[in-house]
Tab-separated table of C-alpha atoms (C1' of nucleotides) in Angstrom:
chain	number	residue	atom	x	y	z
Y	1	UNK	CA	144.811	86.629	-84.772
Y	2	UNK	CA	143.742	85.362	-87.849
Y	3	UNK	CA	140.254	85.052	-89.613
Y	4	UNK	CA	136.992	84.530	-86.801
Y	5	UNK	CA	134.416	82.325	-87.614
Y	6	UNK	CA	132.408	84.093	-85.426
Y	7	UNK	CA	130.675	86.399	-87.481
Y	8	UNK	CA	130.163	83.698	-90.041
Y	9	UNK	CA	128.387	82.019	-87.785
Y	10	UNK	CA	125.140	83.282	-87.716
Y	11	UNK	CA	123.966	80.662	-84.652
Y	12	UNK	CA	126.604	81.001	-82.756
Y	13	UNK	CA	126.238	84.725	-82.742
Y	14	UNK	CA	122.659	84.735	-81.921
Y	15	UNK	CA	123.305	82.917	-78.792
Y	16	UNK	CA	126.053	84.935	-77.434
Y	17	UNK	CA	123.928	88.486	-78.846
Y	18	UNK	CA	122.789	89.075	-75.535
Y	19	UNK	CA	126.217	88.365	-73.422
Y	20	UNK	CA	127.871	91.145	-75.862
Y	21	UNK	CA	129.349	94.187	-74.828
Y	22	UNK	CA	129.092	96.656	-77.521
Y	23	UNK	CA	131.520	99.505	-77.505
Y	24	UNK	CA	133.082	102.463	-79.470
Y	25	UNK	CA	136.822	103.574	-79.144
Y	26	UNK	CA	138.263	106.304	-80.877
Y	27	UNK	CA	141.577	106.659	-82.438
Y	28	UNK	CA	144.442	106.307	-80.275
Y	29	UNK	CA	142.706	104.913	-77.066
Y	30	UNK	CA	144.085	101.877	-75.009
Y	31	UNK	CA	141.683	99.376	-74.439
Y	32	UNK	CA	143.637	97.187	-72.213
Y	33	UNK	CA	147.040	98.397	-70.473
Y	34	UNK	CA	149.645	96.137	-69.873
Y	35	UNK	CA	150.671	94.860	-66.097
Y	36	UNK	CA	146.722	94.201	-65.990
Y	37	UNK	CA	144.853	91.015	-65.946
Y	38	UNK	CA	143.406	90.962	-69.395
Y	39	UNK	CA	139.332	90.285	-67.956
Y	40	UNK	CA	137.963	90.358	-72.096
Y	41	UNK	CA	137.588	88.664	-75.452
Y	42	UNK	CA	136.725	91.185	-77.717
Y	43	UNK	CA	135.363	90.594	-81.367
Y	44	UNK	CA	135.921	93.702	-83.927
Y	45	UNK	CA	133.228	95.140	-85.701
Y	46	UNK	CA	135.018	97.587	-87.870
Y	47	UNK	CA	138.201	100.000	-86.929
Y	48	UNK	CA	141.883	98.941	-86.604
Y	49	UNK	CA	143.791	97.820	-83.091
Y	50	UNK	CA	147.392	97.094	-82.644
Y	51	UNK	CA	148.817	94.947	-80.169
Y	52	UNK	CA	152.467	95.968	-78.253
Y	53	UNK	CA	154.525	95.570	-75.684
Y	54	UNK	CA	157.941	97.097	-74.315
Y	55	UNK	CA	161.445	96.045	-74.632
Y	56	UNK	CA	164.585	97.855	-73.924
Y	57	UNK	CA	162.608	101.558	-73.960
Y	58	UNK	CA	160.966	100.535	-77.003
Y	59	UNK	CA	157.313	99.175	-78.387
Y	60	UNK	CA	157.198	96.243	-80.268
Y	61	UNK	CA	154.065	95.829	-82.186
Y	62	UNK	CA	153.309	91.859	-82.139
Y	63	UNK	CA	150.046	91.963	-84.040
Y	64	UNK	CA	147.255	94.073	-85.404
Y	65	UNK	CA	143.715	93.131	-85.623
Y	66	UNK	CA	140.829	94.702	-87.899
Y	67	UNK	CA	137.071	94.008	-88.022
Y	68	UNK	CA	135.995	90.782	-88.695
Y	69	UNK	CA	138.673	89.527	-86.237
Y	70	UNK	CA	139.476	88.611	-82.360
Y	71	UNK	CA	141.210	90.036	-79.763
Y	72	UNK	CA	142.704	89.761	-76.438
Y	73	UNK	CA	146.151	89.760	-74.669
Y	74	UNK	CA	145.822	85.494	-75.052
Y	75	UNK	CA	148.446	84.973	-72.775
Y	76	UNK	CA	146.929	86.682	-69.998
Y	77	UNK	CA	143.240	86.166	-70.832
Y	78	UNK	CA	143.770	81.930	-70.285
Y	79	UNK	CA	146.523	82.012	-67.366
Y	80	UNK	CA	144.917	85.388	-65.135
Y	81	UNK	CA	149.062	86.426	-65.030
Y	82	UNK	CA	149.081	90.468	-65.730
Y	83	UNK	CA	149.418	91.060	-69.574
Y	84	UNK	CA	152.824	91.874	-71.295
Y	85	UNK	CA	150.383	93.759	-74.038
Y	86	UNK	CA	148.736	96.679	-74.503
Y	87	UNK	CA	145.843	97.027	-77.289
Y	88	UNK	CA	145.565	100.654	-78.698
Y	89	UNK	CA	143.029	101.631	-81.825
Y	90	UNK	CA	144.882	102.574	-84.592
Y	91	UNK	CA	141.409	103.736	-85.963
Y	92	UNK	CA	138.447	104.167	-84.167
Y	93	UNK	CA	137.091	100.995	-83.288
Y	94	UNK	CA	133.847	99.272	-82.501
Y	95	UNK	CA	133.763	95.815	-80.803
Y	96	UNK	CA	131.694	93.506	-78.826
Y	97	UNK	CA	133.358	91.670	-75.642
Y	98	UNK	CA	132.793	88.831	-73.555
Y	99	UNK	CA	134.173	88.192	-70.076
Y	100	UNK	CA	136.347	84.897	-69.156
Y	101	UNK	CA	133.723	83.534	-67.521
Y	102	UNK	CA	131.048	84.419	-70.123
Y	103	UNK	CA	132.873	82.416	-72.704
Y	104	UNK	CA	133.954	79.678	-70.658
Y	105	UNK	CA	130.168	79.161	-70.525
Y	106	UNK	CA	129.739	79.501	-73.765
Y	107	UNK	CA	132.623	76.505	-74.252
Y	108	UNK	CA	130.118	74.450	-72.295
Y	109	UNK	CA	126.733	75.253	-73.364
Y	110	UNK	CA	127.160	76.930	-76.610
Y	111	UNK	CA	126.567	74.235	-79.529
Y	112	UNK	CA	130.200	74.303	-81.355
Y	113	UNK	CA	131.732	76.664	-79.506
Y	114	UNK	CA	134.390	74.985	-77.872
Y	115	UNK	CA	135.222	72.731	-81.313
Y	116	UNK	CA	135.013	76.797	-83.240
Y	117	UNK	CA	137.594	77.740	-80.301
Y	118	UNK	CA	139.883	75.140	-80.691
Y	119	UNK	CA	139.851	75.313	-84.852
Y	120	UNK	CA	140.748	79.142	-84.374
Y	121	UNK	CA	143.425	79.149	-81.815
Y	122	UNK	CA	144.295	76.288	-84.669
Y	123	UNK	CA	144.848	78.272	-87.690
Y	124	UNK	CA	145.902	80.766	-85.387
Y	125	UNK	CA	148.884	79.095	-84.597
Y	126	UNK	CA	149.161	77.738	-88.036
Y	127	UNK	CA	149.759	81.374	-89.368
Y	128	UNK	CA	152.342	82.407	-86.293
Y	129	UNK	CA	154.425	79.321	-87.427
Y	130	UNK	CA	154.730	80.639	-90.992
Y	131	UNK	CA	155.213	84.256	-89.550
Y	132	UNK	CA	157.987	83.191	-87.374
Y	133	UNK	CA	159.635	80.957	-89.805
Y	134	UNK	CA	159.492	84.132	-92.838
Y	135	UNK	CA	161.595	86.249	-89.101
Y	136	UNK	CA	164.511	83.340	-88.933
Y	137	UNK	CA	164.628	82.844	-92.619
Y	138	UNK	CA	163.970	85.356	-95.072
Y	139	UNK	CA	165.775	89.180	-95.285
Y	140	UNK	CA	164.057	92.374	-94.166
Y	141	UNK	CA	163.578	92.805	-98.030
Y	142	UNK	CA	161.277	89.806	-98.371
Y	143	UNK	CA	159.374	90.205	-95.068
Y	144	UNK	CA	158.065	93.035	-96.360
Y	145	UNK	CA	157.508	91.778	-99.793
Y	146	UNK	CA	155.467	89.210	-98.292
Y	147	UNK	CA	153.389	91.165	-95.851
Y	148	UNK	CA	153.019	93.898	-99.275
Y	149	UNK	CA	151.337	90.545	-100.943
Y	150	UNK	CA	149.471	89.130	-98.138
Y	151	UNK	CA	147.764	92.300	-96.637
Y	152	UNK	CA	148.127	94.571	-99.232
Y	153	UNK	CA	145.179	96.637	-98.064
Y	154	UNK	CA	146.948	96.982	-94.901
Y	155	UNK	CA	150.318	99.226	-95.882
Y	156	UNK	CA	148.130	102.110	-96.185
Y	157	UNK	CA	146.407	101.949	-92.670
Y	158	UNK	CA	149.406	100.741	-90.520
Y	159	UNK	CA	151.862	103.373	-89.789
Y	160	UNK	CA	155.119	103.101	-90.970
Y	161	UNK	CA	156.256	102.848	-87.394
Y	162	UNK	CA	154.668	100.216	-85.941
Y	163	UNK	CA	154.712	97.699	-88.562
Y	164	UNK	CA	158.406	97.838	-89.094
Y	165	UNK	CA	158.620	96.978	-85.562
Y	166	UNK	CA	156.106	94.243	-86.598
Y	167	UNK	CA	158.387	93.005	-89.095
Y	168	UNK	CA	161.333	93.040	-87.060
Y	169	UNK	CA	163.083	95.872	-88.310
Y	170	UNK	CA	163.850	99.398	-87.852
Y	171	UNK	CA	161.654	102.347	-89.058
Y	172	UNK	CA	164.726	103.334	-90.871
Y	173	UNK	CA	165.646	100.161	-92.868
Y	174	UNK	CA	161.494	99.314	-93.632
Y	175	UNK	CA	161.480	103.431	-95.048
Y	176	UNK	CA	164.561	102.529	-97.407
Y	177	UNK	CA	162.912	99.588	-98.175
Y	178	UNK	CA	159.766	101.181	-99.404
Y	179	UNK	CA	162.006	103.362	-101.457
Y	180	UNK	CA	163.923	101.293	-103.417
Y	181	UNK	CA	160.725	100.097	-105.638
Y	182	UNK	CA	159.081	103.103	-106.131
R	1	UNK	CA	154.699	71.667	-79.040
R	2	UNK	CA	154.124	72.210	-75.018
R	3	UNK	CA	153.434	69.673	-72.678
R	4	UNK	CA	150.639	67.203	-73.353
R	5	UNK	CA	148.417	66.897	-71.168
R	6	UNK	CA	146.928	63.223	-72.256
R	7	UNK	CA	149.871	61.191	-70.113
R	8	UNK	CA	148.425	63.114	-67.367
R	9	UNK	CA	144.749	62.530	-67.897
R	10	UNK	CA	144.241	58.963	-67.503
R	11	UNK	CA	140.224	59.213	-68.507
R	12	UNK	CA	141.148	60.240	-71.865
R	13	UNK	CA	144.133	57.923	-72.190
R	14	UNK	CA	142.097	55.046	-71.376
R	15	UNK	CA	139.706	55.745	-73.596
R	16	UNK	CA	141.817	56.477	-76.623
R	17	UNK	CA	144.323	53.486	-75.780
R	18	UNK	CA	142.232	50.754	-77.896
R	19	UNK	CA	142.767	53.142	-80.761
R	20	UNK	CA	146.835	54.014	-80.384
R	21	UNK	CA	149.023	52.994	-82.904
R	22	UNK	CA	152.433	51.791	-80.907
R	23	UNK	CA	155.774	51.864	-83.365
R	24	UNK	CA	159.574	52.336	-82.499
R	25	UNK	CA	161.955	54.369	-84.768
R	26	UNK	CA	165.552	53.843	-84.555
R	27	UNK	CA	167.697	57.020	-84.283
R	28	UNK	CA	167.648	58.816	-87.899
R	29	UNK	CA	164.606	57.402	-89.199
R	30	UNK	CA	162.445	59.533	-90.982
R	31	UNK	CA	158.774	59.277	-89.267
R	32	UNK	CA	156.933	61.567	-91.999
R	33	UNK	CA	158.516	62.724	-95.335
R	34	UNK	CA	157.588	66.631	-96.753
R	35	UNK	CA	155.656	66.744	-99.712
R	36	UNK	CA	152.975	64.186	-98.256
R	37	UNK	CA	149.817	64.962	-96.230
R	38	UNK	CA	150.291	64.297	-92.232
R	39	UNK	CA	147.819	61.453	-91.385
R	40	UNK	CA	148.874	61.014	-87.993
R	41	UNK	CA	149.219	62.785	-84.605
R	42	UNK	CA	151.642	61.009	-82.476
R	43	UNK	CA	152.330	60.883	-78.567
R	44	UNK	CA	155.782	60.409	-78.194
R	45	UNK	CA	156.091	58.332	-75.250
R	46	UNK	CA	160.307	58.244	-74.939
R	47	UNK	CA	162.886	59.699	-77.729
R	48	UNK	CA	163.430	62.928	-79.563
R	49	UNK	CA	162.288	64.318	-82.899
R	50	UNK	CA	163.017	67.034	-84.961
R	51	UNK	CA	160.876	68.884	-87.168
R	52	UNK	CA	162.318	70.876	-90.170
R	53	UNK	CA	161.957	72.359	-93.597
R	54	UNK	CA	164.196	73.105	-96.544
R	55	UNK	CA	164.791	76.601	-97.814
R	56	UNK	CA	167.502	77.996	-99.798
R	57	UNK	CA	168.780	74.644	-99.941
R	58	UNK	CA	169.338	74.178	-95.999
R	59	UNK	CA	167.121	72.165	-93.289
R	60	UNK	CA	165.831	75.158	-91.072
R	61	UNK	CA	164.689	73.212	-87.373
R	62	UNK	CA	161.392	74.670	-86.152
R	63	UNK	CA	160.500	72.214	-83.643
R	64	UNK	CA	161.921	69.732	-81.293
R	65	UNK	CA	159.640	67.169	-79.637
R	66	UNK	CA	160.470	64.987	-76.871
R	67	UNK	CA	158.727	62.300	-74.515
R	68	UNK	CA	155.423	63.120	-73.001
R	69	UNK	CA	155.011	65.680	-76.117
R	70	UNK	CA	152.396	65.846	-79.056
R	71	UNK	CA	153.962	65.715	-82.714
R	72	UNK	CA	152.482	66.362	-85.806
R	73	UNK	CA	152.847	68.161	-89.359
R	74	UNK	CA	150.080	70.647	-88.029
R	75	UNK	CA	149.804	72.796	-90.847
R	76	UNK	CA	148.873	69.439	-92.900
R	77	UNK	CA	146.905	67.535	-90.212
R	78	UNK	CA	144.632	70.268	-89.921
R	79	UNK	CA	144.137	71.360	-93.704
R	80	UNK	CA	145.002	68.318	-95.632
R	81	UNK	CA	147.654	70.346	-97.887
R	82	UNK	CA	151.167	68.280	-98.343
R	83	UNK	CA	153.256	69.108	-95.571
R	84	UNK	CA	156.342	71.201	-96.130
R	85	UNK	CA	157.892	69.646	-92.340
R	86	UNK	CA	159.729	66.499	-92.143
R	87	UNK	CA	160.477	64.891	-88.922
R	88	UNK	CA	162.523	62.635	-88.042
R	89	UNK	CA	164.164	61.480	-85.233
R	90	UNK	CA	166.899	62.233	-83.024
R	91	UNK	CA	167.054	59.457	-80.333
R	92	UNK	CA	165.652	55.920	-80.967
R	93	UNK	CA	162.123	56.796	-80.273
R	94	UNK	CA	158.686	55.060	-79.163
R	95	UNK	CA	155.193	56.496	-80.025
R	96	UNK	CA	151.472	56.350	-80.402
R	97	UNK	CA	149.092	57.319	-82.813
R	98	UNK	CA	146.489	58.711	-84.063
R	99	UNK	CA	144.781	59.211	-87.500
R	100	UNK	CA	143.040	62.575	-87.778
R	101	UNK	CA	139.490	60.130	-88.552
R	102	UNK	CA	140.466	58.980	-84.811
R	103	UNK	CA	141.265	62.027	-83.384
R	104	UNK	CA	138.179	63.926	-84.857
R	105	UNK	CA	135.690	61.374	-83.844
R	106	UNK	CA	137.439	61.492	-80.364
R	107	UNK	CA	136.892	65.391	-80.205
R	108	UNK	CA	132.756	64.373	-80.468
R	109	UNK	CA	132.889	61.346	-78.581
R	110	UNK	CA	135.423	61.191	-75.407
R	111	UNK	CA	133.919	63.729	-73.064
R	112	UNK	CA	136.821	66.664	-72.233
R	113	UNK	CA	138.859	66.174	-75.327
R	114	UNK	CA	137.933	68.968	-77.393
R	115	UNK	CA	138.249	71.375	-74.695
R	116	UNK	CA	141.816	69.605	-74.097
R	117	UNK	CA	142.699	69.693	-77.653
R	118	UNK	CA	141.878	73.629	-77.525
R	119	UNK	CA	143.878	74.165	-73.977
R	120	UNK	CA	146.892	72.520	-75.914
R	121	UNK	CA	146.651	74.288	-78.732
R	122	UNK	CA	146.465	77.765	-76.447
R	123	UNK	CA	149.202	76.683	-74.788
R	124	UNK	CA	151.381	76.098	-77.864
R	125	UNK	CA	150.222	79.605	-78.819
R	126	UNK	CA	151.450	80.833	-75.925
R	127	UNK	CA	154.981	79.169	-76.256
R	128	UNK	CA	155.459	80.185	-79.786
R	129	UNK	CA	154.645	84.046	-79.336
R	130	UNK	CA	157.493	84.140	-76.823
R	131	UNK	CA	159.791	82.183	-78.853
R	132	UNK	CA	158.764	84.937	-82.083
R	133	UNK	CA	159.033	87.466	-79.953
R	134	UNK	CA	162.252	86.756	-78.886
R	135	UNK	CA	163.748	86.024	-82.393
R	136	UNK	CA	162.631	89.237	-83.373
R	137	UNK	CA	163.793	91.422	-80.314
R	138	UNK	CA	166.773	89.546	-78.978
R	139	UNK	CA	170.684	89.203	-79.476
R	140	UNK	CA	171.738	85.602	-81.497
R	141	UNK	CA	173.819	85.175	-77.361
R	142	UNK	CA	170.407	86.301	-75.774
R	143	UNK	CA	168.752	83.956	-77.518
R	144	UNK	CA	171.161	81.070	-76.914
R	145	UNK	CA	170.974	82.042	-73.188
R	146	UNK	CA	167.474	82.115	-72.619
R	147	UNK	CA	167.247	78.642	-74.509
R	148	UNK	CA	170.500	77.205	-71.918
R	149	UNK	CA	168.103	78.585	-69.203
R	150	UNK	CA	164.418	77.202	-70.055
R	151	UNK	CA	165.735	73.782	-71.107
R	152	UNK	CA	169.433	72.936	-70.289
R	153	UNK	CA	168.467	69.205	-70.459
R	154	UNK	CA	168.267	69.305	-74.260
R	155	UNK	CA	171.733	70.874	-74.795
R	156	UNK	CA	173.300	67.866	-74.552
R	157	UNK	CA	170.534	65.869	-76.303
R	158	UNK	CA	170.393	68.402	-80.222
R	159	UNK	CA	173.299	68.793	-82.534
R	160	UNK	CA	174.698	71.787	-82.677
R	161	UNK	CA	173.890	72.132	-86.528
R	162	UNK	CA	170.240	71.479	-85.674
R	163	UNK	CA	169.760	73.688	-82.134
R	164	UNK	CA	171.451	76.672	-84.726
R	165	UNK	CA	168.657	76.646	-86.982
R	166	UNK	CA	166.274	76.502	-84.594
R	167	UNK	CA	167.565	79.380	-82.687
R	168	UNK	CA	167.296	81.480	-85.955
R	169	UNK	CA	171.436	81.611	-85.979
R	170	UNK	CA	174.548	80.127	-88.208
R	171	UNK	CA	176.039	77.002	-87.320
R	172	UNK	CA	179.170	78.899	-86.671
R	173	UNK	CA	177.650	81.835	-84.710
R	174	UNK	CA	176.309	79.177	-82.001
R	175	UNK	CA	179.897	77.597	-81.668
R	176	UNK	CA	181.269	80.936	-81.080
R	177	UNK	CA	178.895	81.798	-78.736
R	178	UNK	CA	179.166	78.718	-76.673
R	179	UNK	CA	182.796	78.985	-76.644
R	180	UNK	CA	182.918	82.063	-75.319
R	181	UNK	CA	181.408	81.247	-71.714
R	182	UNK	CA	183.561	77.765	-70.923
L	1	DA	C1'	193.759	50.566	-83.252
L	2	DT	C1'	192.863	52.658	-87.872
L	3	DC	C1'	190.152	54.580	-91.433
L	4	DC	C1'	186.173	57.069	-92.820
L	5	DC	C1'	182.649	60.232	-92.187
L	6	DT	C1'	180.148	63.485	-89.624
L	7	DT	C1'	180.105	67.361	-86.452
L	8	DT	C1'	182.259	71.225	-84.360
L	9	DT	C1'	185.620	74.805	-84.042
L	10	DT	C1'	188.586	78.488	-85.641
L	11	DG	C1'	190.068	82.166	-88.842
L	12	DA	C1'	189.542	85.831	-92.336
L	13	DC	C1'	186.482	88.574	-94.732
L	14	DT	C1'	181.847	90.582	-96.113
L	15	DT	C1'	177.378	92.496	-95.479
L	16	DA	C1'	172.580	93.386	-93.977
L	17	DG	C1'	170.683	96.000	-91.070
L	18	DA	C1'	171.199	98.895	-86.644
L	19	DT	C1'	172.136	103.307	-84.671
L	20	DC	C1'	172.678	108.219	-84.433
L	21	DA	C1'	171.575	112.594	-86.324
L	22	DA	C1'	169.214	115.760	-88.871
L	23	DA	C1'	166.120	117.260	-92.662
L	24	DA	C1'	161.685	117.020	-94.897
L	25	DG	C1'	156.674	115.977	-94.867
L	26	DA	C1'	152.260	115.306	-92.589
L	27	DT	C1'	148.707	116.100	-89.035
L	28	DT	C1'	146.410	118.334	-85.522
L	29	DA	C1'	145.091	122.014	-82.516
L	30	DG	C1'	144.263	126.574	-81.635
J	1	DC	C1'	146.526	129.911	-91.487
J	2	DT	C1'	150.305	128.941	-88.499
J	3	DA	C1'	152.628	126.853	-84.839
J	4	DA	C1'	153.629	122.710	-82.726
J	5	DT	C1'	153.992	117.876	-82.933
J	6	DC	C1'	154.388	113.578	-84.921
J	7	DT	C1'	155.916	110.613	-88.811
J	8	DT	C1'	158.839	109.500	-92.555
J	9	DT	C1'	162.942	110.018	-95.241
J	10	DT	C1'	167.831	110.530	-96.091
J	11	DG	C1'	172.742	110.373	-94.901
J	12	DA	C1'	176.828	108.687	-92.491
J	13	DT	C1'	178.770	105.378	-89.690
J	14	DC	C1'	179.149	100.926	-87.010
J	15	DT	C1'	178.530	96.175	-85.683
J	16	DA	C1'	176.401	91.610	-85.145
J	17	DA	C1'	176.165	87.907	-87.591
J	18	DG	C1'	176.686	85.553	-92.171
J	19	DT	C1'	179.697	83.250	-95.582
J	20	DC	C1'	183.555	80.710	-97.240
J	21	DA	C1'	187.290	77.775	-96.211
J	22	DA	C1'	190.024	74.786	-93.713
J	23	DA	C1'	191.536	72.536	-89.465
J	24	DA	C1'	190.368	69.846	-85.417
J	25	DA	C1'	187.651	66.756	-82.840
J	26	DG	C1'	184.276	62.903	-82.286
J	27	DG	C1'	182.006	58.436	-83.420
J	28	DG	C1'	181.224	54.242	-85.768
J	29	DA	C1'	182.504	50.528	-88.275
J	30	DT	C1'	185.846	46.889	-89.583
DNA sequence: ATCCCTTTTTGACTTAGATCAAAAGATTAG
DNA sequence: CTAATCTTTTGATCTAAGTCAAAAAGGGAT
């Protein structure tokens, strides 16, 4: 979900410090399981997550989020429906969390907070246009071209796997893919 | 971009209403031209509008806004790059306005607009991670469906040539696929 | 009405990418 | 180190959807 200010923002963090939830999570654990309310906001120290769900028997990776970044099933965290996602580490993981209700104080008594929360669900959005618009225009070829240039950094800790189904394509065609320029 | 939630908040409306901008466009007009940095959000009180790019030398439809809906070129609002969308509209159409000066002193000034600004946003999230998701995991007929389903109202109100676009398909494709289920 | 122009439909052919299946490489656990 | 498991690659089809081209249908203007 984009780049946090959080962590930039050395006020801001001060005054949340003590709400934070610090914890570890090794490789391969689910931190939230789908078909559950997501209850968390959760802001990535270091490690690697990836965020799923299922569709006709099979996992469709819809994001991945590193340190320095935010998480949480958004569609479930602000309507309290059950989450379509699940969050898994890719790599073991350290983050700090908030509940609903902690930062929905924070919107209200935290200096900037709400204007820092509307800027990055912002951007947010601003990048998931472009990502959607590279899905209904561009070939499986240049999807991956693109991600190769944008997150280069990432093709190494992503497996194969998951981030074809990220670029909306099978493991099969994103291996051939790879091939071709080698 | 979702529902708005301004025609339905009469505090904020009030308040903003000395400020609003009122203009008609005729059917066709162009409301904001690519290439130039979006100065203005508008409320679109009655009409339709389409928002589109060019690639590959085709108009690819990534958003359709109708009455009681927010429009703007949000990647260019927000950073103050040129815009790559036009839009332009559909139906004769009435709206207000809002220069981004306006808007950002109204996030300080009128008391619940940030947070609103930050809810709409979310919820625009929200919308567009379904509609990704679906582009990415569903059939060109699935997708056509789902669309006939959520709003049936605006069948009859986009062209053909446009709603194709939009739903990630060819021209030809979506008149095939409607023609099958008379 | 009639002409012109835009939009939609229909037909024939091509292709990117999916699927199924199996081999080859990596990782992890014992 | 070796077995067992998971991940990636390679090969052989198959199919949904794209492209190109032309006909049909709608909509405005005069």
């Amino acid at each position: 979900m984009s780049k946090l200010p959080l962590f930039d923002s050395p006020e801001i963090f001060q005054k949340l410090k003590p709400y934070l939830k610090t914890e570890r999570f090794s490789k391969g654990a689910v931190i939230e399981e789908s078909g559950f309310i997501s209850k968390r906001l959760f802001f990535i120290q270091s490690g690697l997550i990836r965020v799923f769900y299922r569709t006709g028997g099979k996992e469709v990776c819809c994001h991945f989020a590193k340190e320095g970044e935010i998480l949480t099933g958004i569609d479930s965290f602000f309507t309290g429906n059950p989450s379509i996602y699940t969050t898994q580490c890719i790599e073991e993981t350290v983050c700090h969390s908030l509940t609903k209700e902690q930062l929905e104080w924070a919107f209200d008594h935290v200096e900037g907070m709400n204007r820092m929360g509307r800027e990055f669900v912002t951007y947010a959005y601003i990048d998931l246009v472009e990502r959607y618009n590279s899905v209904v225009t561009m070939s499986a070829q240049d999807r991956y071209q693109q991600f190769m240039q944008t997150q280069p950094e990432m093709l190494n800790r992503i497996p194969l796997g998951y981030l074809s189904t990220y670029l909306g394509m099978s493991q099969e065609t994103l291996s051939r893919i790879r091939a071709q320029k080698a």
